[in-house]
Coordinates of C-alpha atoms and ligand atoms in Angstrom, one line a residue:
X29 CA 0.1 -0.4 -0.3
X30 CA 1.2 3.5 -1.0
X31 CA 0.9 7.1 -0.4
X32 CA 1.7 9.9 -1.8
X33 CA 4.2 12.2 -0.5
X34 CA 5.2 15.7 -1.8
X35 CA 3.5 14.5 -5.3
X36 CA 5.5 10.9 -5.3
X37 CA 4.0 7.4 -4.1
X38 CA 6.0 6.3 -1.9
X39 CA 5.9 3.8 1.2
X40 CA 4.4 4.9 4.5
X41 CA 7.0 4.1 6.5
X42 CA 9.7 5.4 4.4
X43 CA 8.5 9.4 5.2
X44 CA 9.7 11.9 7.7
X45 CA 7.4 14.4 8.9
X46 CA 9.6 17.4 10.5
X47 CA 9.0 18.4 13.6
X48 CA 8.6 22.5 13.1
X49 CA 5.7 21.1 9.6
X50 CA 2.9 24.3 10.6
X51 CA 0.3 22.0 10.3
X52 CA 1.8 19.7 13.1
X53 CA 2.8 22.7 15.2
X54 CA -0.2 24.8 14.8
X55 CA -2.7 22.9 12.7
X56 CA -1.8 25.4 9.0
X57 CA -3.6 23.6 6.9
X58 CA -6.0 22.0 5.1
X59 CA -7.8 18.4 4.1
X60 CA -10.2 17.0 2.2
X61 CA -11.9 13.5 2.1
X62 CA -13.2 12.3 -0.8
X63 CA -15.2 8.7 -1.1
X64 CA -14.5 6.0 -3.4
X65 CA -17.0 3.6 -5.0
X66 CA -16.4 0.9 -7.1
X67 CA -12.6 2.1 -7.8
X68 CA -14.1 5.8 -8.4
X69 CA -13.9 8.7 -7.0
X70 CA -17.3 10.1 -5.9
X71 CA -18.2 14.1 -6.7
X72 CA -13.8 14.2 -7.2
X73 CA -14.2 17.6 -9.1
X74 CA -16.5 19.2 -6.3
X75 CA -14.1 18.3 -3.4
X76 CA -10.7 19.4 -5.6
X77 CA -12.5 22.4 -5.9
X78 CA -13.0 23.1 -2.5
X79 CA -9.7 21.9 -1.2
X80 CA -8.5 25.3 -4.3
X81 CA -10.8 27.5 -2.5
X82 CA -9.9 26.7 2.0
X83 CA -6.6 27.1 0.1
X84 CA -7.1 30.7 -1.3
X85 CA -9.2 31.2 2.0
X86 CA -6.1 30.9 4.0
X87 CA -3.6 32.1 1.6
X88 CA -1.9 29.6 0.9
X89 CA -0.7 28.4 -2.9
X90 CA -0.2 24.8 -3.4
X91 CA 2.0 23.6 -5.0
X92 CA 0.0 21.8 -8.0
X93 CA -2.8 22.3 -11.0
X94 CA -6.3 20.8 -10.7
X95 CA -5.0 18.3 -12.8
X96 CA -1.9 17.6 -11.6
X97 CA -3.7 16.5 -8.0
X98 CA -6.6 14.7 -9.9
X99 CA -4.2 12.4 -11.6
X100 CA -2.3 11.6 -8.5
X101 CA -4.9 10.8 -6.9
X102 CA -6.5 8.4 -9.1
X103 CA -3.4 7.0 -9.6
X104 CA -2.9 6.0 -6.2
X105 CA -6.3 4.5 -5.5
X106 CA -5.6 2.4 -8.9
X107 CA -2.1 2.1 -7.4
X108 CA -4.0 0.6 -3.8
X109 CA -6.2 -1.3 -6.0
X110 CA -8.7 0.5 -3.4
X111 CA -12.7 -0.5 -4.6
X112 CA -14.5 0.8 -1.9
X113 CA -13.2 3.7 0.7
X114 CA -11.4 7.0 1.2
X115 CA -8.6 9.2 0.0
X116 CA -7.6 11.6 2.8
X117 CA -5.6 14.3 1.8
X118 CA -3.4 17.0 3.4
X119 CA -1.8 20.7 2.5
X120 CA -0.3 21.7 5.5
X121 CA 2.3 25.5 4.7
X122 CA 5.4 23.5 4.9
X123 CA 8.9 23.6 7.3
X124 CA 9.9 26.6 9.3
X125 CA 11.0 27.6 12.0
X126 CA 8.3 28.4 14.8
X127 CA 6.6 31.5 14.5
X128 CA 3.2 32.6 13.9
X129 CA 3.9 34.5 11.3
X130 CA 3.5 32.8 7.8
X131 CA 7.2 31.4 6.3
X132 CA 9.1 33.3 3.2
X133 CA 7.9 32.4 -0.8
X134 CA 10.7 29.7 -0.4
X135 CA 8.7 28.0 2.3
X136 CA 6.2 25.1 0.0
X137 CA 3.2 23.5 1.3
X138 CA 3.5 19.6 2.5
X139 CA 1.3 17.3 0.6
X140 CA 0.4 14.0 1.8
X141 CA -2.6 11.7 0.7
X142 CA -3.6 7.9 1.2
X143 CA -6.6 5.6 0.9
X144 CA -7.9 3.3 3.5
X145 CA -11.2 0.8 2.5
X146 CA -13.7 1.8 4.6
X147 CA -17.1 0.4 4.2
X148 CA -20.4 2.1 3.2
X149 CA -22.7 2.2 7.2
X150 CA -25.3 0.3 5.7
X151 CA -26.8 -0.6 8.6
X152 CA -26.8 2.3 10.3
X153 CA -27.8 4.2 7.7
X154 CA -31.2 1.4 7.4
X155 CA -31.5 2.0 11.2
X156 CA -30.9 5.4 11.8
X157 CA -28.3 6.9 14.4
X158 CA -28.8 8.5 18.1
X159 CA -28.0 12.0 18.3
X160 CA -26.8 14.7 21.2
X161 CA -27.1 18.1 20.9
X162 CA -24.0 20.4 21.6
X163 CA -23.4 23.7 21.9
X164 CA -21.3 25.0 19.4
X165 CA -17.9 26.2 20.3
X166 CA -15.7 26.6 17.5
X167 CA -14.1 29.7 14.9
X168 CA -15.6 31.8 12.7
X169 CA -14.6 30.7 9.8
X170 CA -16.0 27.2 9.5
X171 CA -16.5 27.3 5.8
X172 CA -13.3 26.7 5.7
X173 CA -11.9 22.6 5.4
X174 CA -9.2 23.9 8.1
X175 CA -6.8 21.1 9.6
X176 CA -8.0 22.9 13.2
X177 CA -10.2 20.6 14.2
X178 CA -10.4 21.3 18.0
X179 CA -13.7 22.2 18.2
X180 CA -15.0 19.5 16.3
X181 CA -12.8 16.8 18.3
X182 CA -14.7 17.8 21.4
X183 CA -18.1 18.1 20.2
X184 CA -17.5 14.6 18.5
X185 CA -16.1 12.7 22.1
X186 CA -19.1 14.5 24.0
X187 CA -21.4 12.2 21.5
X188 CA -18.9 9.0 22.2
X189 CA -19.4 9.9 26.1
X190 CA -23.6 9.6 25.9
X191 CA -23.2 6.9 23.1
X192 CA -23.9 8.6 20.3
X193 CA -22.8 8.4 16.5
X194 CA -22.9 12.5 16.1
X195 CA -22.9 16.0 17.9
X196 CA -24.8 18.0 16.1
X197 CA -23.7 21.7 16.7
X198 CA -25.6 24.9 17.9
X199 CA -24.7 28.4 18.3
X200 CA -27.3 30.1 21.4
X201 CA -30.3 29.0 19.4
X202 CA -29.1 28.2 16.2
X203 CA -28.7 24.9 14.6
X204 CA -25.6 25.3 12.7
X205 CA -24.2 21.1 12.0
X206 CA -22.6 18.2 12.7
X207 CA -19.0 17.9 14.0
X208 CA -18.1 15.9 10.6
X209 CA -21.1 16.2 9.0
X210 CA -24.0 18.7 8.3
X211 CA -27.3 18.5 9.9
X212 CA -31.1 18.5 8.1
X213 CA -34.5 18.3 9.5
X214 CA -38.1 17.7 7.8
X215 CA -40.8 19.4 8.6
X216 CA -43.9 19.2 6.6
X217 CA -42.5 17.4 3.8
X218 CA -40.3 20.4 3.8
X219 CA -35.9 20.4 4.0
X220 CA -34.2 22.2 6.0
X221 CA -30.7 23.5 6.6
X222 CA -28.4 25.7 7.4
X223 CA -27.3 28.1 4.6
X224 CA -23.8 27.8 3.0
X225 CA -22.3 31.1 5.5
X226 CA -18.8 30.8 7.0
X227 CA -20.4 29.3 10.2
X228 CA -20.4 25.6 8.9
X229 CA -18.7 23.8 6.0
X230 CA -20.7 23.3 2.5
X231 CA -20.4 19.9 2.1
X232 CA -20.5 18.4 -1.2
X233 CA -22.7 15.4 0.2
X234 CA -25.6 17.9 0.9
X235 CA -24.8 20.3 -1.9
X236 CA -25.7 16.3 -4.3
X237 CA -28.7 16.1 -1.4
X238 CA -30.2 19.5 -2.4
X239 CA -29.7 19.2 -6.1
X240 CA -31.4 15.9 -5.8
X241 CA -34.5 18.2 -4.0
X242 CA -34.4 20.4 -7.1
X243 CA -34.6 18.1 -9.5
X244 CA -37.5 16.1 -7.3
X245 CA -38.7 19.5 -7.1
X246 CA -38.4 18.7 -3.0
X247 CA -38.9 21.3 -1.5
X248 CA -35.5 22.8 0.3
X249 CA -35.1 26.1 2.4
X250 CA -31.7 26.9 3.5
X251 CA -32.6 28.9 6.5
X252 CA -31.2 28.7 10.0
X253 CA -33.3 26.8 12.5
X254 CA -33.5 27.1 15.7
X255 CA -32.6 23.7 18.6
X256 CA -36.6 23.9 19.0
X257 CA -37.5 23.7 15.2
X258 CA -35.1 20.8 15.3
X259 CA -36.7 18.6 18.4
X260 CA -40.1 19.5 16.8
X261 CA -38.8 18.0 13.2
X262 CA -40.6 14.7 11.8
X263 CA -37.6 13.3 10.5
X264 CA -33.9 14.5 10.8
X265 CA -31.3 13.4 9.5
X266 CA -27.0 14.3 8.7
X267 CA -24.9 13.8 5.8
X268 CA -21.6 13.8 5.2
X269 CA -18.5 11.6 2.5
X270 CA -18.5 8.5 4.9
X271 CA -21.8 8.7 6.3
X272 CA -23.9 10.0 3.5
X273 CA -27.2 10.3 4.7
X274 CA -27.6 9.1 8.1
X275 CA -30.9 9.4 9.9
X276 CA -30.6 10.5 13.3
X277 CA -33.8 8.6 15.0
X278 CA -33.0 9.7 18.8
X279 CA -31.4 12.8 21.0
X280 CA -29.6 12.1 23.9
X281 CA -29.6 13.7 27.4
X282 CA -26.8 16.1 27.8
X283 CA -25.8 15.6 31.3
X284 CA -23.5 18.9 30.3
X285 CA -26.1 21.0 28.9
X286 CA -29.5 22.7 29.8
X287 CA -31.1 22.4 27.1
X288 CA -32.7 19.3 26.3
X289 CA -33.5 17.5 29.3
X290 CA -34.6 14.6 28.6
X291 CA -33.8 12.1 25.9
X292 CA -36.2 12.4 22.6
X293 CA -37.3 9.9 19.6
X294 CA -37.9 11.4 16.6
X295 CA -40.8 10.4 14.7
X296 CA -41.3 6.9 15.4
X297 CA -37.7 5.9 16.3
X298 CA -37.3 5.0 12.5
X299 CA -35.4 6.6 9.3
X300 CA -38.6 8.5 8.4
X301 CA -40.2 8.0 4.6
X302 CA -38.3 11.2 3.0
X303 CA -35.1 10.6 4.0
X304 CA -35.3 6.8 2.6
X305 CA -36.9 8.4 -1.0
X306 CA -33.2 10.6 -0.4
X307 CA -31.4 8.0 0.7
X308 CA -32.3 6.1 -2.4
X309 CA -32.1 8.9 -5.3
X310 CA -28.4 9.6 -3.3
X311 CA -27.5 5.8 -4.4
X312 CA -29.2 6.5 -7.6
X313 CA -26.5 9.1 -8.0
X314 CA -23.4 7.3 -7.1
X315 CA -24.1 4.2 -9.4
X316 CA -24.4 7.4 -12.2
X317 CA -21.5 8.3 -11.4
X318 CA -19.1 5.8 -10.3
X319 CA -20.8 2.6 -11.9
X320 CA -22.1 3.5 -15.5
Ligands
PMP403 N1 -19.1 19.9 8.3 C1 -17.8 19.9 8.9 C2 -18.0 20.0 9.9 C3 -17.2 18.2 8.2 O1 -16.1 18.2 9.1 C4 -17.4 17.7 7.2 C5 -17.1 16.3 6.8 N2 -15.9 16.5 6.1 C6 -19.3 18.0 6.3 C7 -19.9 19.3 6.9 C8 -19.9 17.4 5.9 O2 -19.1 17.2 4.4 P1 -18.7 16.8 2.7 O3 -20.4 16.0 2.8 O4 -17.9 17.1 1.5 O5 -18.0 15.3 3.3

């Protein structure tokens, strides 16, 4: 199994990460996770475009053009004979003597990418999972897919501590997104999700879902909604590259927060009708892109 290190296909054990890599010291960098189905990269262009946008937002110039990067990633998948899984890729701002300010122009970003086999979460998608509401303590540029993930990590651990799959974050009373996913509610046949502002990452899965809804005439409202509206929803789901469309069928009581006093079952405790329909349509999109 090979990885990419600065444009070369090499063995994982054959590389050294400098102790003064800015990714290692500051989390100064950006990343992407791309799903691979049937050996093909799902929504490849969208992920690569978002990567370049994230780079631009942190004033980092990537050392490859899009075509070269795409080719490298495809070679990696081929080399590793990956069928179902993910590619993880990241760029840090490079290696320089530790100082907060950007290094000089002579310092180039450090690039790594690797593949991992990851099965689709079939049974969770079918049965739904538990979520928990947590305070969104993150910074105000959540639109950047940055390596700085402490806020997200603490949220996810809070979920794990309560036996939950995902933490659904809220900033004051407004539901923003999951710790590593976007959040949606369905009310009276309408799909609501937070607008793609600086307060959330505009997920690629989210965009696929919104496109599907447009095509199918399913009413979507991109608007901030409250915790009370979430609790009152007919259906809840989250979306991400690895979790796809994941129904939330129960909300756990958060012992650290006073916002939800008791456990709450969503709908009848099973994935709702519109969520299941969206899962089916999402499946068709995977087939279209990766199996035809
Ligand atoms: N929000 C956050 C905070 C995330 O980390 C992720 C997944 N990395 C998402 C949303 C979903 O994005 P995508 O659908 O592109 O995986």
